[in-house]
Amino acid sequence: MRAIGGLWRWRHNPLRRGTDLVEAWVALVALLLILVVAPVIGSVVGGVAQDALQRSVRDQRATRHEVTATVVRELAHSPLETDPDTSGLRDARSRVVADWKAPDGTAHHGPATASLNTPHSGDHFTIWTDTHGNIVARPLDSATATTHAVLAGFGAAMLTAGLVEGGRRLIVWRMVRGRYARWDQAWDRAGPDWGRTGTGS
């Protein structure tokens, strides 16, 4: 920001080096890219993600169906599950053997995850299946899809801004190294005569 503010000051300053002006222009271009290009890229990525996710929402709603299942018996918990996070989830959802009817009318029997704390034989709960009755995950809802799209767009904008800033820093770093190299060369040329009376005469 100081380099951008110094653009006007550097215009006619007799102490200005060529690299000072270039550094200020690089900072100005980087700022414009961050303020203009990064939001555009973020909105484009967010829009593409939104379209793809909403299409997925529609497809999942068309192919996944909520059906009612009946508990036959509860399945025993695995003794290997000792993770406290897993056990907390297990308290809210139980593994059971259940019967359900698929949307195509076929009967199914097998293990399922029930949203019941203490399932008993004959209890009812809902599950999501495909057309043939195979258990599938709950379909993505529109609000969650929109949230994911917004996060994707924001992430793309931040990544673009980070790349621009990284490029600016790399350019400035190379310019500073070149400046130091030129100083070293100037000192090497002046070194043998430094401090001698009548130097250059």
Short mmCIF file of C-alpha atoms in Angstrom, two decimals:
data_model
loop_
_atom_site.label_atom_id
_atom_site.label_comp_id
_atom_site.label_asym_id
_atom_site.label_seq_id
_atom_site.Cartn_x
_atom_site.Cartn_y
_atom_site.Cartn_z
CA MET A 1 0.00 0.00 0.00
CA ARG A 2 2.87 2.41 0.74
CA ALA A 3 4.34 1.68 -2.68
CA ILE A 4 0.98 2.50 -4.29
CA GLY A 5 0.72 5.71 -2.33
CA GLY A 6 4.27 6.53 -3.40
CA LEU A 7 3.55 6.30 -7.13
CA TRP A 8 2.82 10.01 -7.36
CA ARG A 9 5.72 10.92 -5.06
CA TRP A 10 8.17 8.84 -7.13
CA ARG A 11 7.27 10.54 -10.42
CA HIS A 12 9.70 13.48 -10.16
CA ASN A 13 11.80 12.50 -7.15
CA PRO A 14 15.54 12.78 -7.97
CA LEU A 15 16.29 9.90 -5.58
CA ARG A 16 13.96 7.57 -7.44
CA ARG A 17 15.48 4.39 -8.80
CA GLY A 18 13.92 2.53 -11.69
CA THR A 19 13.13 -0.39 -9.40
CA ASP A 20 11.23 1.87 -6.98
CA LEU A 21 8.75 2.83 -9.67
CA VAL A 22 8.46 -0.75 -10.93
CA GLU A 23 7.84 -1.99 -7.37
CA ALA A 24 5.08 0.58 -6.89
CA TRP A 25 3.43 -0.38 -10.19
CA VAL A 26 3.66 -4.09 -9.31
CA ALA A 27 1.91 -3.37 -6.01
CA LEU A 28 -0.81 -1.37 -7.78
CA VAL A 29 -1.43 -4.10 -10.36
CA ALA A 30 -1.53 -6.74 -7.60
CA LEU A 31 -4.07 -4.69 -5.63
CA LEU A 32 -6.28 -4.26 -8.71
CA LEU A 33 -6.09 -7.98 -9.45
CA ILE A 34 -7.05 -8.82 -5.87
CA LEU A 35 -9.93 -6.32 -5.85
CA VAL A 36 -11.29 -7.11 -9.32
CA VAL A 37 -10.12 -10.47 -10.65
CA ALA A 38 -10.32 -12.49 -7.41
CA PRO A 39 -14.03 -11.68 -6.81
CA VAL A 40 -14.84 -12.42 -10.47
CA ILE A 41 -13.10 -15.81 -10.29
CA GLY A 42 -14.84 -16.51 -6.97
CA SER A 43 -18.27 -15.72 -8.40
CA VAL A 44 -17.64 -17.81 -11.53
CA VAL A 45 -16.45 -20.81 -9.50
CA GLY A 46 -19.34 -20.38 -7.06
CA GLY A 47 -21.85 -20.21 -9.92
CA VAL A 48 -20.46 -23.32 -11.61
CA ALA A 49 -20.45 -25.17 -8.28
CA GLN A 50 -24.01 -24.02 -7.56
CA ASP A 51 -25.25 -25.29 -10.92
CA ALA A 52 -23.51 -28.65 -10.49
CA LEU A 53 -24.68 -29.12 -6.90
CA GLN A 54 -28.28 -28.10 -7.62
CA ARG A 55 -28.28 -30.55 -10.54
CA SER A 56 -27.06 -33.22 -8.11
CA VAL A 57 -29.83 -32.26 -5.67
CA ARG A 58 -32.46 -32.71 -8.40
CA ASP A 59 -30.97 -36.03 -9.51
CA GLN A 60 -30.83 -37.37 -5.95
CA ARG A 61 -34.40 -36.29 -5.24
CA ALA A 62 -35.54 -38.11 -8.37
CA THR A 63 -33.69 -41.34 -7.61
CA ARG A 64 -33.81 -41.57 -3.80
CA HIS A 65 -36.95 -42.34 -1.86
CA GLU A 66 -37.86 -42.15 1.82
CA VAL A 67 -39.50 -45.37 3.00
CA THR A 68 -40.64 -46.71 6.36
CA ALA A 69 -38.75 -49.65 7.83
CA THR A 70 -39.73 -51.90 10.74
CA VAL A 71 -37.24 -53.07 13.36
CA VAL A 72 -36.85 -56.84 13.60
CA ARG A 73 -34.07 -56.85 16.20
CA GLU A 74 -31.17 -54.69 17.34
CA LEU A 75 -27.67 -55.60 16.20
CA ALA A 76 -24.97 -55.96 18.85
CA HIS A 77 -22.40 -53.14 18.97
CA SER A 78 -18.91 -53.96 17.81
CA PRO A 79 -16.46 -54.32 20.74
CA LEU A 80 -13.79 -52.60 18.61
CA GLU A 81 -15.68 -49.28 18.57
CA THR A 82 -14.07 -47.46 21.50
CA ASP A 83 -13.87 -43.96 19.99
CA PRO A 84 -15.92 -41.56 22.19
CA ASP A 85 -17.10 -39.64 19.11
CA THR A 86 -18.32 -42.86 17.53
CA SER A 87 -20.02 -43.98 20.73
CA GLY A 88 -21.88 -40.66 20.97
CA LEU A 89 -23.10 -41.08 17.41
CA ARG A 90 -24.04 -44.68 18.17
CA ASP A 91 -26.24 -43.53 21.07
CA ALA A 92 -28.32 -41.38 18.70
CA ARG A 93 -28.43 -43.95 15.87
CA SER A 94 -28.66 -47.70 16.32
CA ARG A 95 -27.79 -50.58 14.02
CA VAL A 96 -30.74 -52.93 13.57
CA VAL A 97 -32.04 -55.67 11.35
CA ALA A 98 -35.14 -54.34 9.63
CA ASP A 99 -37.79 -55.05 7.00
CA TRP A 100 -38.85 -52.47 4.40
CA LYS A 101 -40.60 -52.29 1.08
CA ALA A 102 -38.86 -50.69 -1.91
CA PRO A 103 -40.59 -48.11 -4.11
CA ASP A 104 -40.86 -50.78 -6.81
CA GLY A 105 -42.85 -52.96 -4.38
CA THR A 106 -40.20 -55.57 -3.53
CA ALA A 107 -39.68 -56.58 0.11
CA HIS A 108 -36.25 -56.22 1.69
CA HIS A 109 -34.67 -57.53 4.88
CA GLY A 110 -31.26 -56.58 6.23
CA PRO A 111 -29.12 -54.36 8.47
CA ALA A 112 -29.92 -50.66 8.65
CA THR A 113 -29.16 -47.62 10.76
CA ALA A 114 -32.19 -46.47 12.75
CA SER A 115 -32.64 -43.04 14.25
CA LEU A 116 -33.84 -44.62 17.50
CA ASN A 117 -32.10 -44.48 20.88
CA THR A 118 -33.54 -47.77 22.13
CA PRO A 119 -34.98 -49.73 19.21
CA HIS A 120 -37.48 -52.52 19.93
CA SER A 121 -38.97 -55.09 17.63
CA GLY A 122 -41.86 -53.56 15.71
CA ASP A 123 -40.65 -49.95 15.97
CA HIS A 124 -40.83 -47.92 12.77
CA PHE A 125 -38.23 -45.54 11.36
CA THR A 126 -37.47 -43.97 7.99
CA ILE A 127 -34.62 -44.78 5.64
CA TRP A 128 -33.61 -43.61 2.17
CA THR A 129 -33.42 -46.14 -0.66
CA ASP A 130 -32.97 -46.17 -4.40
CA THR A 131 -35.73 -47.38 -6.71
CA HIS A 132 -34.74 -51.02 -6.12
CA GLY A 133 -34.75 -50.74 -2.32
CA ASN A 134 -31.01 -50.53 -1.67
CA ILE A 135 -30.21 -48.23 1.25
CA VAL A 136 -28.55 -44.98 0.19
CA ALA A 137 -27.53 -41.75 1.90
CA ARG A 138 -30.04 -38.99 2.48
CA PRO A 139 -30.23 -36.72 -0.61
CA LEU A 140 -28.40 -33.43 -0.52
CA ASP A 141 -30.73 -30.55 0.29
CA SER A 142 -30.74 -27.28 -1.63
CA ALA A 143 -29.57 -25.10 1.27
CA THR A 144 -26.54 -27.31 1.94
CA ALA A 145 -25.68 -27.30 -1.76
CA THR A 146 -25.83 -23.49 -1.81
CA THR A 147 -23.58 -23.32 1.27
CA HIS A 148 -21.02 -25.59 -0.41
CA ALA A 149 -21.14 -23.45 -3.57
CA VAL A 150 -20.59 -20.24 -1.59
CA LEU A 151 -17.64 -21.81 0.23
CA ALA A 152 -16.17 -22.99 -3.09
CA GLY A 153 -16.46 -19.49 -4.55
CA PHE A 154 -14.97 -17.87 -1.45
CA GLY A 155 -12.13 -20.39 -1.44
CA ALA A 156 -11.39 -19.73 -5.12
CA ALA A 157 -11.33 -15.96 -4.50
CA MET A 158 -8.98 -16.36 -1.52
CA LEU A 159 -6.73 -18.71 -3.49
CA THR A 160 -6.54 -16.22 -6.35
CA ALA A 161 -5.72 -13.39 -3.96
CA GLY A 162 -3.05 -15.53 -2.32
CA LEU A 163 -1.48 -16.40 -5.67
CA VAL A 164 -1.44 -12.75 -6.74
CA GLU A 165 0.14 -11.66 -3.47
CA GLY A 166 2.64 -14.52 -3.69
CA GLY A 167 3.55 -13.43 -7.22
CA ARG A 168 3.99 -9.83 -6.09
CA ARG A 169 6.26 -10.87 -3.23
CA LEU A 170 8.31 -13.08 -5.55
CA ILE A 171 8.79 -10.22 -8.04
CA VAL A 172 9.78 -7.78 -5.28
CA TRP A 173 12.14 -10.36 -3.75
CA ARG A 174 13.89 -10.83 -7.09
CA MET A 175 14.13 -7.06 -7.56
CA VAL A 176 15.67 -6.62 -4.09
CA ARG A 177 18.18 -9.39 -4.76
CA GLY A 178 19.13 -7.72 -8.03
CA ARG A 179 19.49 -4.38 -6.23
CA TYR A 180 21.79 -5.96 -3.62
CA ALA A 181 23.83 -7.61 -6.36
CA ARG A 182 24.32 -4.25 -8.08
CA TRP A 183 25.34 -2.67 -4.76
CA ASP A 184 27.90 -5.43 -4.23
CA GLN A 185 29.32 -4.82 -7.69
CA ALA A 186 29.51 -1.07 -7.04
CA TRP A 187 31.28 -1.65 -3.72
CA ASP A 188 33.71 -4.05 -5.39
CA ARG A 189 34.60 -1.38 -7.93
CA ALA A 190 34.98 1.34 -5.27
CA GLY A 191 36.63 -0.86 -2.65
CA PRO A 192 40.31 -0.66 -3.72
CA ASP A 193 40.27 3.13 -3.77
CA TRP A 194 38.02 3.68 -0.72
CA GLY A 195 39.50 6.25 1.68
CA ARG A 196 42.55 7.11 -0.40
CA THR A 197 43.52 10.76 -0.86
CA GLY A 198 43.25 11.98 -4.40
CA THR A 199 41.11 9.08 -5.57
CA GLY A 200 39.87 9.62 -9.07
CA SER A 201 42.34 12.39 -9.79
#
